[in-house]
Amino acid sequence: MEFLDLPPMLGASGQVRLPGSKSISNRTLLLAALAEGETDIRDLLASDDVERMLDALRALGVAWSRDGDTDNYRVTGVGGPFPVKSADLFLGNAGTAFRPLTAALALSGGEYRLSGVPRMHERPIGDLVDGLRQLGAGVDYLANEGFPPLHIRPATIRSGGVVRVRGDVSSQFLTALLMALPLTGVESTVEVVGELISKPYIAITLDLMARFGVEVRREGWERFVVPGGVRYRSPGVIFVEGDASSASYFLAAGAIGGGPVRVEGVGSTSIQGDVRFAEALATLGARIEMGDNWIEARAPESGRLKAFDLDLNHIPDAAMTLAVAALFADGPCRLRNIASWRVKETDRIAAMATELRKVGAVVEEGADYLVVTPPAVLRAAAIDTYDDHRMAMCFSLVALGGCRVRINDPKCVNKTFPTYFERFAEIARPVPVIAIDGPSASGKGSVAARVAEALGYQCLDSGSLYRIVALAAMRAGVSLEDDQAVAEIAASLPASFEGGRVLLSGDDVSDEIRTEACSSGASRVAALPAVRAALLDRQRDYRIAPGLVAEGRDMGSVVFPDAATKIFLTATAEARAERRYKQLMEKGMAANMENLLKDLHERDARDAARPVAPLQKLPDAELLDTTEMDLEQAVGFVLGRVRS
């Protein structure tokens, strides 16, 4: 499985231009297709869901064109039911395409088959089908009752009258009926049975229908009257707003990571209900500002979000972001009235509970609620995304808690926001890393320690980890050539660093790991792929605020490839041998200059030739030759590069 590793972040600030709204994009495409005339759609969302709708419309006889590589499209409407009367449509996991097309096709007098990915076949559609059958539509289930795939047959449609549809499972069922009913040509009424969830999404539908010339009379949220004798007519040009649900991740980043973070494309004049996510953030203490076409979020004055107990029925998609924001609150948080999560791209209540527990939260899961108690310290974790774009985007925010997070299957964001992680990277500030690489005995450790002290950063002596592995293996009688056995030792290594001392199972081994035997052993085990894999995450966990100086081989190429400053520190073999000789003599340890020099030459050759991450200067690393430098000069060189 593909994955994306996000480093721990110090905070977030900046500005993001949002992609178009998925809900508005697919509604607009369908209305433009059914309308008379040509419609120029500006800023259409580029995503998998929209591509499924575009493919389906073309298969149904609707002509459309794209203006070059832009997000502007021209749709030539068919002025009524679809002209193609037979089609087999695959709609992926695009609910905003599947549900409305089902209704429009059921009233088009043709024979159609609609299918999707396995998860789409688990998402209920029975309430919509029941409503269409009340109109006389011929809709059959091809597998499980109440679920796609569907077979739509030509049928005699009963014009007018009242259609009843449940409103407590998905608002998309009501949206689909409302958008399709003008095709009957007579006045029709839709009555909602039970509580209508996600009312703001119905408001979007009504607003867009009105722009295409059909005014629906709404009687509360229980009764909707679609007039007779009306046709959709193109408004000429229509602009797609930025996606308010997508805005939630960046606004939450501003509230969690300090801010300010400003999103452009939605604001106080938006027709999307998810802009009310900003109100929810404000109740958590976030500082919110809003204009006609922008929203900005900053962290609370106190720096920490307040615990909350909120009914989130009106913003079900954006509410997922609040579930992750709860990790940064000052107490347990309750998300209520979110039953619709169960029938989304995945069972989002169950998925969210599972993944929140991975990072340390205590979670209570109910039929229509979650209670999230944040941990004292977030844990690094690999997050499964369930082929659900919102799971991937939500959990990117965990990195703002100062721990690394792995997002499995990050490409699932293509459903609505293909460039999400690039945009997130533009506003998030990773914990900085200074990677100092170079051959053995080049002075990496001394320089790194002094640089870390000067900056107040953590310091990682990666070489010590490999030396400890070699020492532990030798103590256990394990051959240093036994890849798997040494890797098992590395994975459970009882090592710690305290006050400049290196401890193995509580024993101070600071001097022992510097012996020639351990130095040679470290070079040998460092060439073992399984050992390197076992120590990789352990090294990355040293990356904590305010920053890290990481010294050792492959720090800038393998362990921290995104390090802002990379130094390749070297010196001649003779200079390095002389320094090592002096170190050992000062500690009262036996040493032979000739043997040291021979050992360094052999180790340099071995490190440069190894198949796994061979020792070499990276193209983006600064070369620092310390042959003629003292320690102060070398430290000054590195600090100068960092500060510049």
Coordinates of N, CA and C in Angstrom, one line a residue, residues 38-243:
E38 N -26.6 26.6 -23.6 CA -25.3 26.3 -23.2 C -24.9 27.0 -21.9
T39 N -24.2 26.2 -21.0 CA -23.8 26.8 -19.7 C -22.3 26.8 -19.6
D40 N -21.8 27.9 -19.3 CA -20.3 28.0 -19.0 C -20.1 27.9 -17.5
I41 N -19.5 26.8 -17.1 CA -19.3 26.5 -15.7 C -17.8 26.9 -15.4
R42 N -17.6 27.8 -14.5 CA -16.3 28.3 -14.1 C -15.9 27.6 -12.8
D43 N -14.6 27.3 -12.6 CA -14.0 26.7 -11.4 C -14.6 25.4 -11.0
L44 N -14.9 24.6 -11.9 CA -15.4 23.2 -11.6 C -14.4 22.5 -10.9
L45 N -14.8 21.7 -9.9 CA -13.8 20.9 -9.2 C -13.2 19.8 -10.1
A46 N -11.9 19.7 -10.0 CA -11.2 18.6 -10.7 C -11.0 17.4 -9.7
S47 N -11.8 16.4 -9.9 CA -11.7 15.3 -8.9 C -12.3 14.0 -9.5
D48 N -12.1 12.9 -8.8 CA -12.7 11.6 -9.3 C -14.2 11.7 -9.4
D49 N -14.8 12.2 -8.4 CA -16.3 12.3 -8.4 C -16.9 13.1 -9.5
V50 N -16.2 14.2 -9.8 CA -16.7 15.0 -10.9 C -16.4 14.3 -12.3
E51 N -15.3 13.6 -12.4 CA -15.0 12.9 -13.6 C -16.0 11.8 -13.9
R52 N -16.5 11.1 -12.8 CA -17.5 10.1 -13.0 C -18.8 10.7 -13.5
M53 N -19.2 11.9 -13.1 CA -20.4 12.6 -13.6 C -20.2 13.0 -15.0
L54 N -19.0 13.6 -15.3 CA -18.8 14.0 -16.7 C -18.8 12.8 -17.7
D55 N -18.2 11.7 -17.3 CA -18.2 10.5 -18.1 C -19.6 10.0 -18.4
A56 N -20.4 10.0 -17.3 CA -21.8 9.6 -17.4 C -22.6 10.5 -18.3
L57 N -22.5 11.8 -18.2 CA -23.2 12.7 -19.0 C -22.9 12.5 -20.5
R58 N -21.6 12.3 -20.8 CA -21.2 12.1 -22.2 C -21.9 10.8 -22.7
A59 N -21.9 9.8 -21.9 CA -22.5 8.5 -22.3 C -24.0 8.7 -22.5
L60 N -24.6 9.6 -21.9 CA -26.1 9.9 -22.0 C -26.4 10.9 -23.1
G61 N -25.4 11.3 -23.8 CA -25.7 12.2 -25.0 C -25.6 13.6 -24.7
V62 N -24.9 14.0 -23.6 CA -24.7 15.4 -23.3 C -23.4 15.8 -23.8
A63 N -23.3 16.9 -24.6 CA -22.0 17.4 -25.1 C -21.4 18.4 -24.1
W64 N -20.2 18.2 -23.9 CA -19.5 19.2 -23.0 C -18.0 19.3 -23.5
S65 N -17.4 20.4 -23.2 CA -16.0 20.7 -23.6 C -15.3 21.4 -22.5
R66 N -14.0 21.2 -22.4 CA -13.2 21.9 -21.4 C -12.3 23.0 -22.1
D67 N -12.2 24.1 -21.4 CA -11.3 25.2 -22.0 C -9.9 24.9 -21.6
G68 N -9.2 24.2 -22.5 CA -7.8 23.9 -22.3 C -7.6 23.1 -21.1
D69 N -6.6 23.5 -20.3 CA -6.3 22.8 -19.0 C -6.9 23.6 -17.8
T70 N -7.8 24.4 -18.1 CA -8.5 25.2 -17.0 C -9.6 24.4 -16.3
D71 N -10.2 24.9 -15.3 CA -11.3 24.3 -14.6 C -12.6 24.9 -15.2
N72 N -12.6 25.4 -16.4 CA -13.8 26.0 -17.0 C -14.4 25.1 -18.1
Y73 N -15.7 24.8 -18.0 CA -16.3 23.9 -18.9 C -17.5 24.5 -19.6
R74 N -17.9 24.0 -20.8 CA -19.1 24.4 -21.4 C -19.9 23.2 -21.7
V75 N -21.2 23.2 -21.2 CA -22.1 22.1 -21.3 C -23.3 22.5 -22.2
T76 N -23.5 21.7 -23.2 CA -24.7 21.9 -24.0 C -25.8 21.1 -23.5
G77 N -26.9 21.8 -23.0 CA -28.0 21.0 -22.4 C -28.9 20.3 -23.4
V78 N -29.6 19.3 -22.9 CA -30.4 18.5 -23.8 C -31.9 19.0 -23.7
G79 N -32.2 20.0 -22.8 CA -33.5 20.5 -22.7 C -34.6 19.6 -22.2
G80 N -34.2 18.6 -21.4 CA -35.2 17.7 -20.8 C -34.6 16.4 -20.5
P81 N -35.3 15.3 -20.6 CA -34.8 13.9 -20.3 C -33.6 13.6 -21.3
F82 N -32.8 12.7 -20.8 CA -31.6 12.3 -21.6 C -32.0 11.7 -22.9
P83 N -31.3 12.1 -24.0 CA -31.6 11.5 -25.3 C -31.2 10.0 -25.5
V84 N -30.1 9.6 -24.9 CA -29.7 8.3 -25.0 C -30.5 7.4 -24.1
K85 N -31.1 6.4 -24.6 CA -32.1 5.6 -23.9 C -31.6 4.2 -23.4
S86 N -30.3 4.0 -23.6 CA -29.7 2.8 -23.1 C -28.3 3.0 -22.7
A87 N -27.9 2.7 -21.5 CA -26.5 2.9 -21.1 C -26.1 2.1 -19.9
D88 N -24.9 1.8 -19.8 CA -24.3 1.0 -18.6 C -23.3 2.0 -18.0
L89 N -23.6 2.5 -16.8 CA -22.8 3.5 -16.2 C -22.1 3.0 -14.9
F90 N -20.8 3.3 -14.8 CA -20.0 3.0 -13.6 C -19.7 4.3 -13.0
L91 N -20.1 4.5 -11.7 CA -20.0 5.8 -11.0 C -19.1 5.8 -9.8
G92 N -18.2 4.7 -9.7 CA -17.2 4.7 -8.6 C -17.9 4.8 -7.3
N93 N -17.4 5.7 -6.4 CA -18.0 5.9 -5.1 C -18.5 7.3 -5.0
A94 N -19.0 7.8 -6.1 CA -19.5 9.2 -6.2 C -21.0 9.3 -5.8
G95 N -21.3 9.4 -4.6 CA -22.7 9.5 -4.2 C -23.4 10.7 -4.8
T96 N -22.6 11.9 -5.0 CA -23.2 13.1 -5.5 C -23.5 12.9 -7.0
A97 N -23.0 11.8 -7.6 CA -23.4 11.5 -9.0 C -24.4 10.4 -9.1
F98 N -24.2 9.4 -8.3 CA -25.1 8.2 -8.3 C -26.5 8.5 -8.0
R99 N -26.8 9.2 -6.9 CA -28.1 9.4 -6.4 C -28.9 10.3 -7.4
P100 N -28.4 11.5 -7.7 CA -29.2 12.4 -8.7 C -29.4 11.8 -10.0
L101 N -28.4 11.1 -10.5 CA -28.5 10.4 -11.8 C -29.6 9.3 -11.8
T102 N -29.6 8.6 -10.7 CA -30.7 7.6 -10.6 C -32.0 8.2 -10.8
A103 N -32.3 9.3 -10.1 CA -33.6 9.9 -10.2 C -33.9 10.5 -11.7
A104 N -32.9 11.1 -12.2 CA -33.1 11.7 -13.6 C -33.2 10.6 -14.6
L105 N -32.5 9.5 -14.5 CA -32.6 8.4 -15.4 C -34.0 7.7 -15.3
A106 N -34.5 7.6 -14.1 CA -35.7 6.9 -13.8 C -36.9 7.7 -14.5
L107 N -36.7 9.0 -14.8 CA -37.7 9.8 -15.4 C -37.4 10.1 -16.9
S108 N -36.4 9.4 -17.4 CA -36.0 9.6 -18.8 C -36.5 8.6 -19.8
G109 N -37.2 7.6 -19.3 CA -37.8 6.6 -20.2 C -36.9 5.7 -20.9
G110 N -35.8 5.4 -20.3 CA -34.8 4.5 -21.0 C -34.5 3.3 -20.1
E111 N -33.5 2.5 -20.6 CA -33.1 1.3 -19.8 C -31.6 1.6 -19.5
Y112 N -31.3 1.5 -18.2 CA -30.0 1.9 -17.7 C -29.5 0.9 -16.6
R113 N -28.2 0.7 -16.5 CA -27.6 0.0 -15.4 C -26.6 0.9 -14.7
L114 N -26.7 1.0 -13.4 CA -25.8 1.9 -12.6 C -25.1 1.0 -11.6
S115 N -23.8 1.2 -11.6 CA -23.0 0.4 -10.6 C -21.8 1.3 -10.1
G116 N -21.1 0.8 -9.1 CA -20.0 1.5 -8.6 C -19.0 0.6 -8.0
V117 N -18.1 1.1 -7.1 CA -17.1 0.3 -6.4 C -17.9 -0.5 -5.3
P118 N -17.2 -1.5 -4.7 CA -17.9 -2.3 -3.7 C -18.5 -1.4 -2.6
R119 N -17.8 -0.4 -2.1 CA -18.4 0.4 -1.1 C -19.7 1.1 -1.5
M120 N -19.8 1.6 -2.7 CA -21.0 2.2 -3.2 C -22.2 1.2 -3.1
H121 N -21.9 -0.1 -3.3 CA -22.9 -1.1 -3.3 C -23.3 -1.4 -1.8
E122 N -22.6 -0.8 -0.9 CA -23.0 -0.9 0.5 C -23.7 0.3 1.1
R123 N -23.8 1.3 0.2 CA -24.4 2.6 0.6 C -25.9 2.5 0.3
P124 N -26.8 2.7 1.2 CA -28.2 2.5 1.0 C -28.8 3.5 0.0
I125 N -29.7 3.0 -0.8 CA -30.4 3.9 -1.8 C -31.9 3.6 -1.8
G126 N -32.3 2.7 -0.9 CA -33.7 2.2 -0.9 C -34.7 3.3 -0.8
D127 N -34.5 4.3 0.0 CA -35.5 5.4 0.3 C -35.7 6.2 -1.0
L128 N -34.6 6.4 -1.8 CA -34.8 7.1 -3.1 C -35.6 6.2 -4.0
V129 N -35.2 5.0 -4.1 CA -35.9 4.1 -5.0 C -37.4 4.0 -4.7
D130 N -37.7 3.9 -3.4 CA -39.1 3.9 -3.0 C -39.9 5.1 -3.4
G131 N -39.2 6.3 -3.3 CA -39.8 7.5 -3.8 C -40.1 7.5 -5.3
L132 N -39.1 7.0 -6.0 CA -39.2 6.9 -7.5 C -40.3 5.9 -7.9
R133 N -40.5 4.9 -7.2 CA -41.5 3.9 -7.5 C -42.9 4.5 -7.2
Q134 N -43.0 5.4 -6.3 CA -44.3 6.1 -6.1 C -44.7 6.8 -7.3
L135 N -43.7 7.2 -8.1 CA -44.0 7.9 -9.3 C -44.3 7.0 -10.5
G136 N -44.1 5.7 -10.2 CA -44.3 4.7 -11.3 C -43.0 4.3 -12.0
A137 N -41.9 4.7 -11.5 CA -40.6 4.4 -12.1 C -40.3 2.9 -12.0
G138 N -39.6 2.3 -13.0 CA -39.2 0.9 -12.9 C -37.8 0.8 -12.5
V139 N -37.5 0.6 -11.2 CA -36.2 0.5 -10.7 C -36.0 -0.9 -10.0
D140 N -35.0 -1.7 -10.4 CA -34.8 -3.0 -9.8 C -33.4 -3.0 -9.2
Y141 N -33.3 -3.8 -8.1 CA -32.0 -4.1 -7.5 C -31.4 -5.3 -8.1
L142 N -30.1 -5.1 -8.5 CA -29.4 -6.2 -9.2 C -28.6 -7.2 -8.2
A143 N -28.6 -6.8 -6.9 CA -27.9 -7.6 -5.9 C -28.7 -7.6 -4.6
N144 N -28.3 -6.8 -3.7 CA -29.0 -6.7 -2.4 C -30.1 -5.7 -2.4
E145 N -31.3 -6.1 -1.8 CA -32.4 -5.2 -1.7 C -32.0 -3.9 -1.0
G146 N -32.3 -2.8 -1.6 CA -32.1 -1.5 -1.0 C -30.7 -0.9 -1.3
F147 N -29.9 -1.6 -2.1 CA -28.6 -1.1 -2.4 C -28.3 -1.2 -3.9
P148 N -27.3 -0.4 -4.4 CA -26.9 -0.6 -5.8 C -26.2 -1.9 -5.9
P149 N -25.9 -2.4 -7.1 CA -26.2 -1.8 -8.4 C -27.7 -1.8 -8.8
L150 N -28.1 -1.0 -9.7 CA -29.5 -0.8 -10.1 C -29.7 -1.1 -11.6
H151 N -30.9 -1.5 -11.9 CA -31.4 -1.6 -13.2 C -32.7 -0.7 -13.4
I152 N -32.6 0.2 -14.3 CA -33.7 1.2 -14.5 C -34.4 0.8 -15.8
R153 N -35.7 0.6 -15.7 CA -36.5 0.1 -16.9 C -37.4 1.3 -17.4
P154 N -37.7 1.3 -18.7 CA -38.7 2.2 -19.2 C -40.0 2.0 -18.4
A155 N -40.7 3.0 -18.0 CA -42.0 2.8 -17.2 C -42.8 4.1 -17.4
T156 N -44.1 3.9 -17.2 CA -45.1 5.0 -17.3 C -45.0 5.8 -16.0
I157 N -44.6 7.0 -16.1 CA -44.5 7.9 -14.9 C -45.8 8.5 -14.6
R158 N -46.2 8.4 -13.3 CA -47.4 9.1 -12.8 C -47.1 10.5 -12.6
S159 N -47.7 11.4 -13.3 CA -47.4 12.8 -13.1 C -48.2 13.5 -12.0
G160 N -47.5 14.3 -11.3 CA -48.1 15.1 -10.2 C -48.3 14.3 -8.9
G161 N -49.0 14.8 -8.0 CA -49.3 14.2 -6.7 C -48.2 14.4 -5.7
V162 N -48.2 13.5 -4.7 CA -47.3 13.7 -3.6 C -46.3 12.5 -3.5
V163 N -45.1 12.7 -3.3 CA -44.0 11.7 -3.1 C -43.5 11.8 -1.7
R164 N -43.4 10.7 -1.0 CA -42.9 10.8 0.3 C -41.5 10.1 0.4
V165 N -40.6 10.7 1.1 CA -39.2 10.2 1.2 C -38.7 10.4 2.6
R166 N -38.0 9.4 3.1 CA -37.3 9.6 4.4 C -36.2 10.6 4.3
G167 N -36.1 11.4 5.4 CA -35.0 12.4 5.4 C -33.9 12.2 6.4
D168 N -34.0 11.1 7.1 CA -33.1 10.9 8.2 C -31.9 10.0 7.9
V169 N -31.7 9.6 6.6 CA -30.6 8.7 6.2 C -29.6 9.5 5.4
S170 N -30.1 10.2 4.3 CA -29.2 11.0 3.5 C -30.0 12.1 2.8
S171 N -29.6 13.3 2.9 CA -30.3 14.4 2.2 C -30.2 14.3 0.7
Q172 N -29.2 13.4 0.2 CA -29.1 13.3 -1.2 C -30.3 12.7 -1.9
F173 N -31.1 11.9 -1.1 CA -32.3 11.3 -1.7 C -33.3 12.4 -2.1
L174 N -33.5 13.4 -1.2 CA -34.4 14.5 -1.4 C -33.8 15.3 -2.5
T175 N -32.5 15.6 -2.5 CA -31.9 16.4 -3.6 C -32.2 15.8 -4.9
A176 N -32.0 14.4 -5.0 CA -32.2 13.7 -6.3 C -33.6 13.9 -6.8
L177 N -34.6 13.7 -5.9 CA -36.0 13.8 -6.3 C -36.3 15.3 -6.8
L178 N -35.9 16.2 -6.0 CA -36.2 17.6 -6.4 C -35.6 18.0 -7.7
M179 N -34.4 17.6 -8.0 CA -33.7 18.0 -9.3 C -34.3 17.3 -10.5
A180 N -34.9 16.1 -10.2 CA -35.5 15.3 -11.4 C -36.9 15.6 -11.6
L181 N -37.7 16.1 -10.7 CA -39.1 16.2 -10.8 C -39.5 17.2 -11.9
P182 N -38.8 18.3 -12.2 CA -39.2 19.1 -13.3 C -39.3 18.4 -14.7
L183 N -38.7 17.2 -14.8 CA -38.8 16.5 -16.0 C -40.2 15.9 -16.3
T184 N -41.0 15.9 -15.2 CA -42.4 15.4 -15.4 C -43.3 16.4 -16.0
G185 N -43.0 17.7 -15.9 CA -43.7 18.8 -16.5 C -45.0 19.2 -15.7
V186 N -45.3 18.5 -14.6 CA -46.4 18.9 -13.8 C -46.0 19.2 -12.4
E187 N -46.9 19.9 -11.7 CA -46.6 20.2 -10.3 C -46.5 18.9 -9.5
S188 N -45.5 18.8 -8.6 CA -45.3 17.7 -7.8 C -44.8 18.1 -6.4
T189 N -45.2 17.4 -5.4 CA -44.9 17.7 -4.0 C -44.1 16.6 -3.4
V190 N -43.0 16.9 -2.7 CA -42.2 16.0 -1.9 C -42.4 16.2 -0.5
E191 N -42.9 15.2 0.3 CA -43.0 15.3 1.7 C -41.9 14.5 2.4
V192 N -41.3 15.1 3.4 CA -40.2 14.4 4.1 C -40.8 13.7 5.3
V193 N -40.4 12.4 5.4 CA -40.8 11.6 6.5 C -39.7 11.6 7.5
G194 N -40.0 12.0 8.8 CA -38.9 12.0 9.8 C -38.1 13.3 9.7
E195 N -37.1 13.4 10.5 CA -36.3 14.6 10.5 C -35.4 14.6 9.3
L196 N -35.3 15.8 8.7 CA -34.4 16.0 7.5 C -33.0 16.4 8.0
I197 N -32.1 15.5 7.7 CA -30.7 15.8 8.1 C -30.0 16.6 7.0
S198 N -28.9 17.2 7.4 CA -28.1 18.0 6.4 C -28.9 19.0 5.6
K199 N -29.7 19.8 6.3 CA -30.5 20.8 5.7 C -29.8 21.8 4.8
P200 N -28.5 22.2 5.2 CA -27.8 23.1 4.3 C -27.5 22.6 2.9
Y201 N -27.4 21.2 2.8 CA -27.2 20.7 1.5 C -28.5 20.8 0.6
I202 N -29.6 20.7 1.2 CA -30.9 20.9 0.5 C -31.0 22.4 0.1
A203 N -30.5 23.3 0.9 CA -30.5 24.7 0.6 C -29.6 25.0 -0.7
I204 N -28.5 24.3 -0.8 CA -27.7 24.4 -2.0 C -28.5 23.9 -3.2
T205 N -29.2 22.8 -3.1 CA -30.0 22.3 -4.2 C -31.0 23.3 -4.7
L206 N -31.7 23.9 -3.7 CA -32.8 24.8 -4.1 C -32.2 26.1 -4.7
D207 N -31.1 26.5 -4.2 CA -30.5 27.7 -4.7 C -30.0 27.5 -6.2
L208 N -29.4 26.4 -6.5 CA -29.0 26.1 -7.8 C -30.1 25.9 -8.8
M209 N -31.2 25.2 -8.3 CA -32.4 25.0 -9.2 C -32.9 26.3 -9.6
A210 N -33.0 27.3 -8.6 CA -33.5 28.6 -8.9 C -32.6 29.3 -9.9
R211 N -31.3 29.1 -9.9 CA -30.4 29.8 -10.9 C -30.7 29.2 -12.3
F212 N -31.2 28.0 -12.3 CA -31.5 27.4 -13.6 C -33.0 27.5 -13.9
G213 N -33.7 28.4 -13.2 CA -35.1 28.8 -13.6 C -36.2 28.1 -12.9
V214 N -35.9 27.2 -12.0 CA -37.0 26.4 -11.3 C -37.0 26.8 -9.8
E215 N -38.1 27.5 -9.4 CA -38.2 27.9 -8.1 C -39.1 26.9 -7.3
V216 N -38.5 26.3 -6.3 CA -39.2 25.3 -5.5 C -39.8 26.0 -4.3
R217 N -41.1 25.8 -4.0 CA -41.7 26.4 -2.8 C -41.4 25.5 -1.6
R218 N -40.8 26.0 -0.6 CA -40.5 25.2 0.6 C -41.4 25.6 1.7
E219 N -42.0 24.6 2.3 CA -42.9 24.8 3.4 C -42.2 24.1 4.6
G220 N -41.4 25.0 5.3 CA -40.6 24.5 6.4 C -39.5 23.6 5.7
W221 N -39.2 22.5 6.5 CA -38.3 21.5 5.9 C -39.0 20.2 5.7
E222 N -40.3 20.2 5.7 CA -41.1 19.0 5.6 C -41.8 18.8 4.3
R223 N -41.9 19.9 3.5 CA -42.8 19.8 2.3 C -42.2 20.8 1.2
F224 N -42.0 20.2 0.0 CA -41.4 21.0 -1.1 C -42.3 20.8 -2.3
V225 N -42.6 21.9 -2.9 CA -43.5 21.9 -4.1 C -42.7 22.3 -5.3
V226 N -42.6 21.4 -6.3 CA -42.0 21.7 -7.5 C -43.0 22.1 -8.6
P227 N -42.9 23.3 -9.1 CA -44.0 23.8 -10.0 C -44.1 23.0 -11.3
G228 N -45.2 23.0 -11.9 CA -45.4 22.4 -13.2 C -45.2 23.3 -14.4
G229 N -45.0 22.7 -15.6 CA -44.8 23.6 -16.8 C -43.5 24.4 -16.8
V230 N -42.5 23.9 -16.1 CA -41.3 24.6 -16.1 C -40.1 23.8 -16.7
R231 N -39.1 24.4 -17.2 CA -38.0 23.7 -17.7 C -36.7 24.4 -17.2
Y232 N -35.7 23.6 -17.0 CA -34.4 24.2 -16.7 C -33.9 25.1 -17.9
R233 N -33.4 26.2 -17.6 CA -32.8 27.1 -18.6 C -31.5 27.6 -18.1
S234 N -30.5 27.6 -19.0 CA -29.2 27.9 -18.7 C -29.1 29.3 -18.1
P235 N -28.3 29.6 -17.1 CA -28.1 31.0 -16.6 C -27.0 31.6 -17.4
G236 N -26.4 30.9 -18.4 CA -25.3 31.4 -19.2 C -24.0 31.1 -18.6
V237 N -23.6 31.8 -17.5 CA -22.4 31.5 -16.8 C -22.7 31.3 -15.4
I238 N -22.0 30.3 -14.8 CA -22.2 30.0 -13.4 C -20.8 29.7 -12.7
F239 N -20.6 30.3 -11.6 CA -19.3 30.0 -10.9 C -19.5 29.0 -9.8
V240 N -18.6 28.1 -9.6 CA -18.6 27.1 -8.5 C -17.8 27.7 -7.3
E241 N -18.5 27.8 -6.2 CA -17.8 28.2 -5.0 C -16.7 27.2 -4.6
G242 N -15.7 27.8 -3.8 CA -14.7 26.9 -3.2 C -15.4 25.9 -2.2
D243 N -14.8 24.8 -2.0 CA -15.5 23.7 -1.2 C -15.4 24.1 0.3

